[in-house]
Amino acid sequence: DVKVTQSSRYLVKRTGEKVFLECVQDMDHENMFWYRQDPGLGLRLIYFSYDVKMKEKGDIPEGYSVSREKKERFSLILESASTNQTSMYLCASRPGLGINGYTFGSGTRLTVV
Amino acid sequence: ILNVEQSPQSLHVQEGDSTNFTCSFPSSNFYALHWYRWETAKSPEALFVMTLNGDEKKKGRISATLNTKEGYSYLYIKGSQPEDSATYLCAARDSSYKLIFGSGTRLLVRP
């Protein structure tokens, strides 16, 4: 069973902390994505990576950075967590070519206090 | 940047009812349209990916249509069951790698 695994289901962090959200996929997918989901707003793209060491800003990259050192792992970094980054974070991956749906992780609900 | 809109925002139906919801997107620069089902505490699950005008896809009691010229897609559920309760997400892709999601339709099917 192919998977996208997010390291934590729930996280509580303090304002100002540096936070790492990890995502690992076992499908050899080239493309990986980080979204956040907030009530009434749907999924919004933070960053994506179309291959190892490649990254591009999505629609709401402020306050975030990413790392893709290996093909299977895409990390989202909150440099200095703030309360407005309290949200559900979803990681997804897809093959680089063709018309394919995304495979999503189960999400990390982050609360910043 | 694409703007994807879904309606209604939420929907309550009785078991056995058939229902449908709408996704609208800009028709210019269109590449693909995705539908996902997202059940509580689970990962969003891909239902359909459609690219061609007039495409119709079916998966059990769920089907979808696509009109790329006017920029809309319909998702239909025939004979709704309680296990169909979920948020249904639509997402559109232009020629870039990015999918832009709508805010979803939350479906609740009462037994």
Short mmCIF file of C-alpha atoms in Angstrom, two decimals:
data_model
loop_
_atom_site.label_atom_id
_atom_site.label_comp_id
_atom_site.label_asym_id
_atom_site.label_seq_id
_atom_site.Cartn_x
_atom_site.Cartn_y
_atom_site.Cartn_z
CA ASP A 1 0.00 0.00 0.00
CA VAL A 2 1.61 3.24 -1.15
CA LYS A 3 1.91 5.92 1.43
CA VAL A 4 2.62 9.49 2.30
CA THR A 5 3.56 9.61 5.95
CA GLN A 6 3.56 12.73 8.07
CA SER A 7 5.60 12.41 11.22
CA SER A 8 3.10 13.82 13.71
CA ARG A 9 -0.69 13.81 13.83
CA TYR A 10 -0.87 16.53 16.51
CA LEU A 11 1.72 19.08 17.60
CA VAL A 12 1.62 21.87 20.14
CA LYS A 13 4.42 24.45 19.96
CA ARG A 14 5.17 27.77 21.59
CA THR A 15 5.31 31.10 19.78
CA GLY A 16 8.83 31.74 18.46
CA GLU A 17 9.86 28.09 18.30
CA LYS A 18 11.37 26.64 15.15
CA VAL A 19 9.09 23.84 13.98
CA PHE A 20 9.82 21.02 11.56
CA LEU A 21 7.04 19.09 9.84
CA GLU A 22 8.28 15.99 8.08
CA CYS A 23 6.76 14.17 5.13
CA VAL A 24 8.00 10.93 3.59
CA GLN A 25 6.63 9.13 0.53
CA ASP A 26 7.50 5.63 -0.66
CA MET A 27 6.28 5.91 -4.26
CA ASP A 28 9.38 7.45 -5.89
CA HIS A 29 7.29 10.54 -6.78
CA GLU A 30 9.09 13.56 -8.17
CA ASN A 31 6.61 16.21 -7.05
CA MET A 32 5.80 16.99 -3.44
CA PHE A 33 3.60 19.68 -1.92
CA TRP A 34 2.74 21.31 1.39
CA TYR A 35 -0.74 22.73 1.94
CA ARG A 36 -2.50 24.19 4.92
CA GLN A 37 -6.20 23.89 5.51
CA ASP A 38 -8.21 26.43 7.46
CA PRO A 39 -11.99 26.51 7.93
CA GLY A 40 -13.79 28.11 5.00
CA LEU A 41 -10.60 28.60 3.02
CA GLY A 42 -9.89 25.19 1.56
CA LEU A 43 -6.38 23.92 0.93
CA ARG A 44 -3.81 26.62 0.25
CA LEU A 45 -0.42 25.83 -1.27
CA ILE A 46 2.58 26.85 0.83
CA TYR A 47 5.51 25.38 -1.11
CA PHE A 48 6.11 22.66 -3.64
CA SER A 49 9.06 20.77 -5.01
CA TYR A 50 9.17 19.24 -8.46
CA ASP A 51 12.40 17.31 -7.82
CA VAL A 52 15.21 16.81 -5.33
CA LYS A 53 16.73 20.10 -4.16
CA MET A 54 14.13 22.02 -6.20
CA LYS A 55 11.55 24.18 -4.48
CA GLU A 56 9.07 26.83 -5.45
CA LYS A 57 6.87 29.15 -3.48
CA GLY A 58 3.19 28.51 -3.49
CA ASP A 59 0.51 31.04 -2.69
CA ILE A 60 1.27 31.61 1.00
CA PRO A 61 5.00 31.01 1.62
CA GLU A 62 5.58 33.79 4.16
CA GLY A 63 6.92 32.48 7.45
CA TYR A 64 7.78 29.08 5.99
CA SER A 65 10.71 27.40 4.30
CA VAL A 66 11.21 23.89 2.93
CA SER A 67 13.94 21.34 2.40
CA ARG A 68 14.13 18.50 -0.14
CA GLU A 69 17.52 16.84 0.22
CA LYS A 70 16.26 13.38 -0.72
CA LYS A 71 13.55 12.42 -3.17
CA GLU A 72 11.36 10.73 -0.57
CA ARG A 73 11.41 13.48 2.07
CA PHE A 74 9.97 16.99 1.99
CA SER A 75 10.23 19.03 5.16
CA LEU A 76 8.27 22.16 6.03
CA ILE A 77 9.97 24.55 8.44
CA LEU A 78 8.31 27.26 10.47
CA GLU A 79 11.25 29.53 11.24
CA SER A 80 9.57 31.24 14.18
CA ALA A 81 6.13 29.87 14.89
CA SER A 82 3.30 32.32 15.34
CA THR A 83 -0.29 31.82 16.47
CA ASN A 84 -1.59 32.53 12.95
CA GLN A 85 0.22 29.41 11.80
CA THR A 86 -2.12 27.25 13.87
CA SER A 87 -3.66 25.06 11.19
CA MET A 88 -3.95 21.60 9.62
CA TYR A 89 -0.93 20.91 7.40
CA LEU A 90 -1.18 18.39 4.59
CA CYS A 91 1.64 16.93 2.55
CA ALA A 92 1.01 15.40 -0.89
CA SER A 93 2.98 13.82 -3.70
CA ARG A 94 2.49 12.85 -7.33
CA PRO A 95 4.59 11.46 -10.17
CA GLY A 96 6.33 14.09 -12.25
CA LEU A 97 4.75 13.10 -15.55
CA GLY A 98 1.21 12.46 -16.66
CA ILE A 99 -2.18 13.35 -15.32
CA ASN A 100 -2.32 11.88 -11.85
CA GLY A 101 -4.17 12.59 -8.66
CA TYR A 102 -2.24 13.53 -5.56
CA THR A 103 -1.57 11.08 -2.74
CA PHE A 104 -2.02 12.86 0.57
CA GLY A 105 -0.70 12.26 4.04
CA SER A 106 -3.12 12.18 6.94
CA GLY A 107 -2.22 15.67 8.08
CA THR A 108 -0.58 17.34 11.07
CA ARG A 109 -2.73 19.54 13.25
CA LEU A 110 -0.40 22.19 14.61
CA THR A 111 -1.37 24.46 17.47
CA VAL A 112 0.90 27.39 18.30
CA VAL A 113 0.32 28.82 21.77
CA ILE B 1 -3.61 31.99 -10.22
CA LEU B 2 -6.75 29.96 -10.70
CA ASN B 3 -9.80 30.69 -8.59
CA VAL B 4 -11.85 27.57 -7.87
CA GLU B 5 -15.28 27.83 -6.30
CA GLN B 6 -17.51 25.09 -4.95
CA SER B 7 -21.16 25.11 -4.05
CA PRO B 8 -22.94 24.50 -1.84
CA GLN B 9 -20.65 24.89 1.15
CA SER B 10 -22.54 22.17 3.00
CA LEU B 11 -25.36 19.77 2.31
CA HIS B 12 -27.50 17.52 4.49
CA VAL B 13 -29.43 14.72 2.77
CA GLN B 14 -31.34 11.60 3.79
CA GLU B 15 -30.00 8.13 3.14
CA GLY B 16 -31.11 7.07 -0.34
CA ASP B 17 -31.30 10.59 -1.76
CA SER B 18 -29.27 11.43 -4.83
CA THR B 19 -27.31 14.65 -4.74
CA ASN B 20 -24.90 16.74 -6.73
CA PHE B 21 -22.52 19.63 -6.21
CA THR B 22 -20.74 22.09 -8.42
CA CYS B 23 -17.17 23.18 -9.01
CA SER B 24 -16.42 26.22 -11.17
CA PHE B 25 -13.02 27.33 -12.44
CA PRO B 26 -11.57 29.69 -15.04
CA SER B 27 -11.78 28.03 -18.45
CA SER B 28 -8.70 29.75 -19.84
CA ASN B 29 -5.38 27.90 -19.52
CA PHE B 30 -7.16 24.84 -18.12
CA TYR B 31 -5.19 21.59 -17.83
CA ALA B 32 -6.95 19.18 -15.47
CA LEU B 33 -9.73 18.96 -12.90
CA HIS B 34 -9.47 16.77 -9.79
CA TRP B 35 -12.10 15.59 -7.30
CA TYR B 36 -11.15 14.30 -3.84
CA ARG B 37 -13.12 12.87 -0.94
CA TRP B 38 -11.89 13.80 2.54
CA GLU B 39 -13.34 11.88 5.45
CA THR B 40 -12.76 13.09 8.98
CA ALA B 41 -9.44 11.91 10.46
CA LYS B 42 -8.34 10.42 7.14
CA SER B 43 -6.28 11.56 4.13
CA PRO B 44 -8.00 13.14 1.13
CA GLU B 45 -8.59 10.39 -1.40
CA ALA B 46 -8.47 10.97 -5.15
CA LEU B 47 -11.78 10.22 -6.88
CA PHE B 48 -11.35 11.48 -10.43
CA VAL B 49 -8.94 13.36 -12.66
CA MET B 50 -10.48 14.76 -15.83
CA THR B 51 -8.98 16.70 -18.68
CA LEU B 52 -11.23 16.65 -21.73
CA ASN B 53 -14.34 18.68 -22.37
CA GLY B 54 -17.34 16.39 -22.03
CA ASP B 55 -15.43 13.85 -19.90
CA GLU B 56 -17.60 11.70 -17.67
CA LYS B 57 -16.13 9.41 -15.03
CA LYS B 58 -17.79 6.96 -12.68
CA LYS B 59 -16.75 5.09 -9.55
CA GLY B 60 -19.55 3.02 -8.06
CA ARG B 61 -22.40 5.39 -7.14
CA ILE B 62 -20.29 8.49 -7.69
CA SER B 63 -19.83 10.14 -11.07
CA ALA B 64 -18.48 13.42 -12.40
CA THR B 65 -18.77 15.49 -15.56
CA LEU B 66 -16.56 18.20 -16.99
CA ASN B 67 -17.27 21.24 -19.14
CA THR B 68 -14.01 23.02 -19.88
CA LYS B 69 -15.55 25.58 -22.24
CA GLU B 70 -17.78 27.07 -19.59
CA GLY B 71 -15.55 26.13 -16.66
CA TYR B 72 -17.56 23.81 -14.44
CA SER B 73 -17.70 20.25 -13.17
CA TYR B 74 -20.50 18.40 -11.40
CA LEU B 75 -20.11 15.57 -8.90
CA TYR B 76 -23.12 13.27 -8.52
CA ILE B 77 -23.83 10.75 -5.80
CA LYS B 78 -26.66 8.30 -6.48
CA GLY B 79 -28.51 6.81 -3.51
CA SER B 80 -26.40 8.48 -0.80
CA GLN B 81 -25.27 6.33 2.12
CA PRO B 82 -24.04 7.45 5.56
CA GLU B 83 -20.52 6.36 4.58
CA ASP B 84 -20.60 8.99 1.81
CA SER B 85 -20.48 11.67 4.50
CA ALA B 86 -17.28 13.61 3.86
CA THR B 87 -15.93 16.84 2.44
CA TYR B 88 -15.67 16.75 -1.35
CA LEU B 89 -12.85 18.84 -2.74
CA CYS B 90 -12.47 20.04 -6.27
CA ALA B 91 -9.13 21.27 -7.59
CA ALA B 92 -8.08 22.73 -10.93
CA ARG B 93 -4.68 22.72 -12.51
CA ASP B 94 -3.33 24.97 -15.22
CA SER B 95 -0.12 24.22 -17.12
CA SER B 96 2.00 24.62 -13.95
CA TYR B 97 2.54 21.93 -11.32
CA LYS B 98 0.11 23.53 -8.94
CA LEU B 99 -3.38 22.41 -8.01
CA ILE B 100 -5.68 25.12 -6.73
CA PHE B 101 -8.38 23.80 -4.43
CA GLY B 102 -11.88 25.01 -3.79
CA SER B 103 -13.08 25.30 -0.20
CA GLY B 104 -15.04 22.05 -0.46
CA THR B 105 -18.60 20.83 -0.05
CA ARG B 106 -19.31 19.15 3.27
CA LEU B 107 -21.87 16.36 2.81
CA LEU B 108 -23.74 14.79 5.71
CA VAL B 109 -25.97 11.80 4.94
CA ARG B 110 -28.52 11.05 7.68
CA PRO B 111 -29.54 7.40 8.22
#
